[in-house]
Amino acid sequence: MQATKLRLNLAVYLIFIACILLAPMFLEEFALNRLAKFLVFGMLGVAIALSWGYAGILNLGQGLFFGLGAYMLGMSLKLASPTSMAQGSDTPVPDFMLWNAEPGSKTDLCCINGGSWLWIPFQSHWFGILMGMALPTLVAFGLGTVVFRKRIAGVFVSVITLACVLLVRLLIVDAQPLTNGWNGLTDLGVLTIGETEFDPYSATTYYLVAISLSVTLILGRLLTETRSGMILQAIRDDYNRARYLGFEVSSFQVFFFCASALIAGYAGMLYVIVAEFASPSFMELSFSITMVVWAAVGGRGSLIGACIGALLINVIETSVSETPALVEAWKVIIGLIFVLVVLFMPQGIAGLASSVTDRALERFSGRAARLRQADSQHQPAE
Amino acid sequence: MTVAALTLDGLGVAFAGFKAVDGVSIIIEEGELRVVLGANGAGKTTLMDLISGKTRNTSGRVFLYDTDITHWQEHQIARAGIGRKFQIPSVFRELSVRRNLEVASFETPGVFSNLSLRQTAASKRRVEEALELTGLGPQADRLAGGLSHGQTQWLELGMLITQNPKILLLDEPTAGMTQAETHKTTEILNALRGKHTIIVVEHDMAFVREVARRITVMHLGQVLAEGDIKTIEKDERVKQAYLGSKGIM
């Protein structure tokens, strides 16, 4: 029965992946771009499920990693924008840096204002991409090492992550000359790797997102099936028991916290490509909480469940936003959904699907056993 | 010649001046099953905490065979061969019984060495052995959170067994058990006797009578008496401190 369930689980993954890969055949540009955004959110759902569902770490600041990833690639794309080349310099300079330039300084990234030299390596798209993955992971490593070595757990981790995302958002807003503050990075160029241009409305970009999500789902699921993945779930259930069985508890927590941050950072980069902006709003508390709601509704105990939860809520939100009367009420609706799910469906849609499958399998195997029994009773008579 | 498996040398800890365990020296021989008795607050559980690394001692030393394991980290002590069962049974409730045992059977402590989908043959074999010993085979695919109290205790014991520890520290393994369950626990312990060195903290006198050869009595953080069951029963100080005038049973 366990094997049957694993096979069904695999089938769900394959069907989902097939669906998102076939979607371009049925959707036009605008809808495709919107779906790509939703898939990015689905990837965030996976990141939350990995840390919350599997590691028991409720990160209320996942937006920090998403935002860092977004800004890193956003910087590269800002430099690739035509306006950055039209500021009266041979090298690209973001327009907002001129508005915030130090009086009398040269129009160049080296010295237009304090710290602008940090932007120099981002002229290479590869550097932006590399940093978009490395920075969130390194920040998670630093934060995780302090928190989990100190054996901080439960709600305290949530409070610390929440404080961190707000702190970084404040820093970014405050560093106006470097980050364009509240406005974020807009008017971005198109990501170009080799000969390939990733135009946000092209099928190429959609496939980039869809394939990235598929790979994340598969690798993530494989990761949870490793011995480390099992030990991680054991730590979630009882970290003391795991520690006295001889496991270095904090190393597992830090590793999966980093993995979750890496996925979120990568999702942030994809979002910048698809949505063409990076903004401090990515690090607002409400966005990080929204991600948690997606995972809760879809089922935090399942990577694909959380992913589908994110897609589902966004699809509903989009259709609701076409009815003006419901736009204002949306926050109430989503809040209500969250409360209902927590109260009546703690394992979300995935949990519901799992228990329905269990019951069906039990009934099926029960019937099969009865049939076999009936067969063996008939045989002597023949 | 017998070998000392665990040596406590003047072990002690003070919490803000209060000495919960005070200069305890005990030598436990290889293969022995030692029962530690004592009234509430005598320092029995704290003693286990000191051995397993949960609490850092402020004086004295702990030796596992010839290795000084004083002040090692918990997971290192566990890997060195000391398995600890807690007073409140703790298992991984959201995982199946088999998965609980599998996790316990994994041989390396860190995250990178466990990034593999494979389980070794030795690890699989030990899981099967533990299922057999504890009689939890029929429940193997159930979630551990759904087990009865007694089954949970046996599962935790089984998890320790898969690690093949040199020393088992059992904190009240029969607490809250029915008579039948206590009896089964006794059988499990008797099956383990000789293969592992076992230290049991226990109140249940019927159980103590069934398993104990050698008993250490603790009182106010110190060792009050040590010896076989008859010696302990006759000891005047033990009677006063713990057993009352009626003796054991």
CSV table of C-alpha atoms in Angstrom, one decimal, chain B residues 67-224:
chain,number,residue,atom,x,y,z
B,67,THR,CA,37.4,7.3,27.2
B,68,ASP,CA,36.8,10.5,29.1
B,69,ILE,CA,33.5,11.8,27.7
B,70,THR,CA,33.0,14.6,30.2
B,71,HIS,CA,31.6,17.8,28.6
B,72,TRP,CA,31.2,16.1,25.2
B,73,GLN,CA,28.2,17.2,23.1
B,74,GLU,CA,25.0,15.2,23.3
B,75,HIS,CA,25.2,13.7,19.8
B,76,GLN,CA,28.9,12.8,20.4
B,77,ILE,CA,28.0,11.0,23.6
B,78,ALA,CA,25.2,9.2,21.8
B,79,ARG,CA,27.6,8.2,19.0
B,80,ALA,CA,30.2,7.0,21.5
B,81,GLY,CA,27.6,4.4,22.6
B,82,ILE,CA,25.3,5.8,25.3
B,83,GLY,CA,21.6,5.5,24.4
B,84,ARG,CA,19.1,7.5,26.5
B,85,LYS,CA,15.4,6.7,27.0
B,86,PHE,CA,13.4,9.6,28.4
B,87,GLN,CA,11.0,9.5,31.3
B,88,ILE,CA,8.3,11.0,29.1
B,89,PRO,CA,8.4,8.7,26.0
B,90,SER,CA,9.6,10.7,23.0
B,91,VAL,CA,9.2,9.3,19.5
B,92,PHE,CA,8.7,11.0,16.1
B,93,ARG,CA,4.9,11.2,16.2
B,94,GLU,CA,4.3,12.1,12.5
B,95,LEU,CA,6.5,9.3,11.2
B,96,SER,CA,5.6,5.6,10.9
B,97,VAL,CA,6.9,3.2,13.4
B,98,ARG,CA,9.2,1.7,10.8
B,99,ARG,CA,10.5,5.2,9.8
B,100,ASN,CA,11.2,6.0,13.5
B,101,LEU,CA,13.4,2.9,13.7
B,102,GLU,CA,15.0,3.6,10.3
B,103,VAL,CA,16.0,7.1,11.4
B,104,ALA,CA,17.5,5.8,14.6
B,105,SER,CA,19.5,3.2,12.6
B,106,PHE,CA,21.3,5.8,10.4
B,107,GLU,CA,25.0,5.6,11.1
B,108,THR,CA,26.4,9.1,10.6
B,109,PRO,CA,25.6,12.3,12.6
B,110,GLY,CA,25.8,15.1,9.9
B,111,VAL,CA,23.6,16.3,7.1
B,112,PHE,CA,26.0,15.9,4.1
B,113,SER,CA,26.9,12.3,4.9
B,114,ASN,CA,23.2,11.5,4.9
B,115,LEU,CA,22.4,13.0,1.6
B,116,SER,CA,21.7,9.6,0.0
B,117,LEU,CA,18.6,7.7,-0.9
B,118,ARG,CA,20.2,4.4,0.2
B,119,GLN,CA,20.0,2.6,3.5
B,120,THR,CA,22.7,0.1,4.3
B,121,ALA,CA,22.0,-3.6,4.7
B,122,ALA,CA,23.2,-3.5,8.3
B,123,SER,CA,20.8,-0.6,9.0
B,124,LYS,CA,17.8,-2.5,7.5
B,125,ARG,CA,18.7,-5.7,9.4
B,126,ARG,CA,18.8,-3.8,12.7
B,127,VAL,CA,15.4,-2.3,12.0
B,128,GLU,CA,13.9,-5.7,11.5
B,129,GLU,CA,15.5,-7.0,14.7
B,130,ALA,CA,14.1,-4.1,16.7
B,131,LEU,CA,10.6,-4.7,15.3
B,132,GLU,CA,10.9,-8.3,16.3
B,133,LEU,CA,12.3,-7.7,19.8
B,134,THR,CA,9.6,-5.1,20.6
B,135,GLY,CA,6.8,-7.0,18.9
B,136,LEU,CA,5.8,-3.9,17.0
B,137,GLY,CA,5.8,-5.6,13.6
B,138,PRO,CA,2.0,-5.4,13.0
B,139,GLN,CA,2.1,-1.7,13.8
B,140,ALA,CA,5.1,-1.0,11.5
B,141,ASP,CA,3.2,1.2,9.0
B,142,ARG,CA,1.2,3.1,11.6
B,143,LEU,CA,2.1,6.6,12.7
B,144,ALA,CA,4.0,6.6,15.9
B,145,GLY,CA,1.6,9.2,17.3
B,146,GLY,CA,-1.2,6.7,17.2
B,147,LEU,CA,0.5,4.1,19.4
B,148,SER,CA,-0.6,3.3,23.0
B,149,HIS,CA,1.5,4.5,25.8
B,150,GLY,CA,3.1,1.1,26.3
B,151,GLN,CA,3.8,0.7,22.6
B,152,THR,CA,5.4,4.1,22.5
B,153,GLN,CA,7.7,3.2,25.3
B,154,TRP,CA,8.7,0.0,23.4
B,155,LEU,CA,9.2,1.9,20.2
B,156,GLU,CA,11.6,4.3,21.9
B,157,LEU,CA,13.4,1.3,23.4
B,158,GLY,CA,13.6,-0.2,20.0
B,159,MET,CA,15.1,2.9,18.5
B,160,LEU,CA,17.9,2.8,21.0
B,161,ILE,CA,18.4,-0.9,20.2
B,162,THR,CA,18.9,-0.2,16.5
B,163,GLN,CA,21.9,1.9,17.5
B,164,ASN,CA,23.4,-1.0,19.3
B,165,PRO,CA,24.6,1.1,22.2
B,166,LYS,CA,27.2,0.0,24.7
B,167,ILE,CA,25.2,1.5,27.5
B,168,LEU,CA,21.4,2.0,27.8
B,169,LEU,CA,20.1,4.7,30.2
B,170,LEU,CA,16.4,4.0,30.9
B,171,ASP,CA,14.5,6.6,32.9
B,172,GLU,CA,11.4,4.9,34.4
B,173,PRO,CA,10.7,2.5,31.4
B,174,THR,CA,7.6,1.1,33.0
B,175,ALA,CA,6.0,4.4,34.2
B,176,GLY,CA,2.3,4.4,33.5
B,177,MET,CA,2.2,0.8,32.2
B,178,THR,CA,-0.4,-1.8,33.0
B,179,GLN,CA,0.8,-5.0,34.7
B,180,ALA,CA,0.9,-6.9,31.4
B,181,GLU,CA,2.8,-4.1,29.7
B,182,THR,CA,5.3,-4.0,32.6
B,183,HIS,CA,5.8,-7.7,32.3
B,184,LYS,CA,6.5,-7.5,28.6
B,185,THR,CA,9.0,-4.7,29.3
B,186,THR,CA,10.7,-7.0,31.8
B,187,GLU,CA,11.0,-9.6,29.1
B,188,ILE,CA,12.5,-7.2,26.7
B,189,LEU,CA,15.1,-6.0,29.2
B,190,ASN,CA,15.9,-9.6,30.2
B,191,ALA,CA,16.5,-10.3,26.5
B,192,LEU,CA,18.9,-7.4,26.4
B,193,ARG,CA,20.7,-8.3,29.6
B,194,GLY,CA,24.3,-9.2,28.9
B,195,LYS,CA,24.3,-7.8,25.4
B,196,HIS,CA,24.2,-4.2,26.7
B,197,THR,CA,25.1,-2.6,29.9
B,198,ILE,CA,21.9,-1.2,31.3
B,199,ILE,CA,21.1,1.5,33.9
B,200,VAL,CA,17.5,1.8,34.9
B,201,VAL,CA,15.9,4.4,37.1
B,202,GLU,CA,12.7,2.9,38.4
B,203,HIS,CA,10.0,3.1,41.2
B,204,ASP,CA,8.0,0.0,40.4
B,205,MET,CA,9.1,-2.5,43.0
B,206,ALA,CA,7.6,-5.5,41.2
B,207,PHE,CA,9.7,-4.6,38.2
B,208,VAL,CA,12.8,-3.9,40.3
B,209,ARG,CA,12.5,-7.3,42.0
B,210,GLU,CA,12.2,-9.0,38.6
B,211,VAL,CA,15.2,-7.4,36.9
B,212,ALA,CA,17.6,-6.2,39.6
B,213,ARG,CA,20.8,-7.9,40.6
B,214,ARG,CA,22.6,-4.8,41.9
B,215,ILE,CA,20.9,-1.7,43.2
B,216,THR,CA,22.3,1.8,43.9
B,217,VAL,CA,20.2,3.9,46.2
B,218,MET,CA,20.4,7.7,45.9
B,219,HIS,CA,19.3,10.2,48.5
B,220,LEU,CA,19.7,14.0,48.3
B,221,GLY,CA,22.1,13.9,45.4
B,222,GLN,CA,24.4,11.3,47.0
B,223,VAL,CA,24.9,7.6,46.9
B,224,LEU,CA,23.3,6.2,50.0
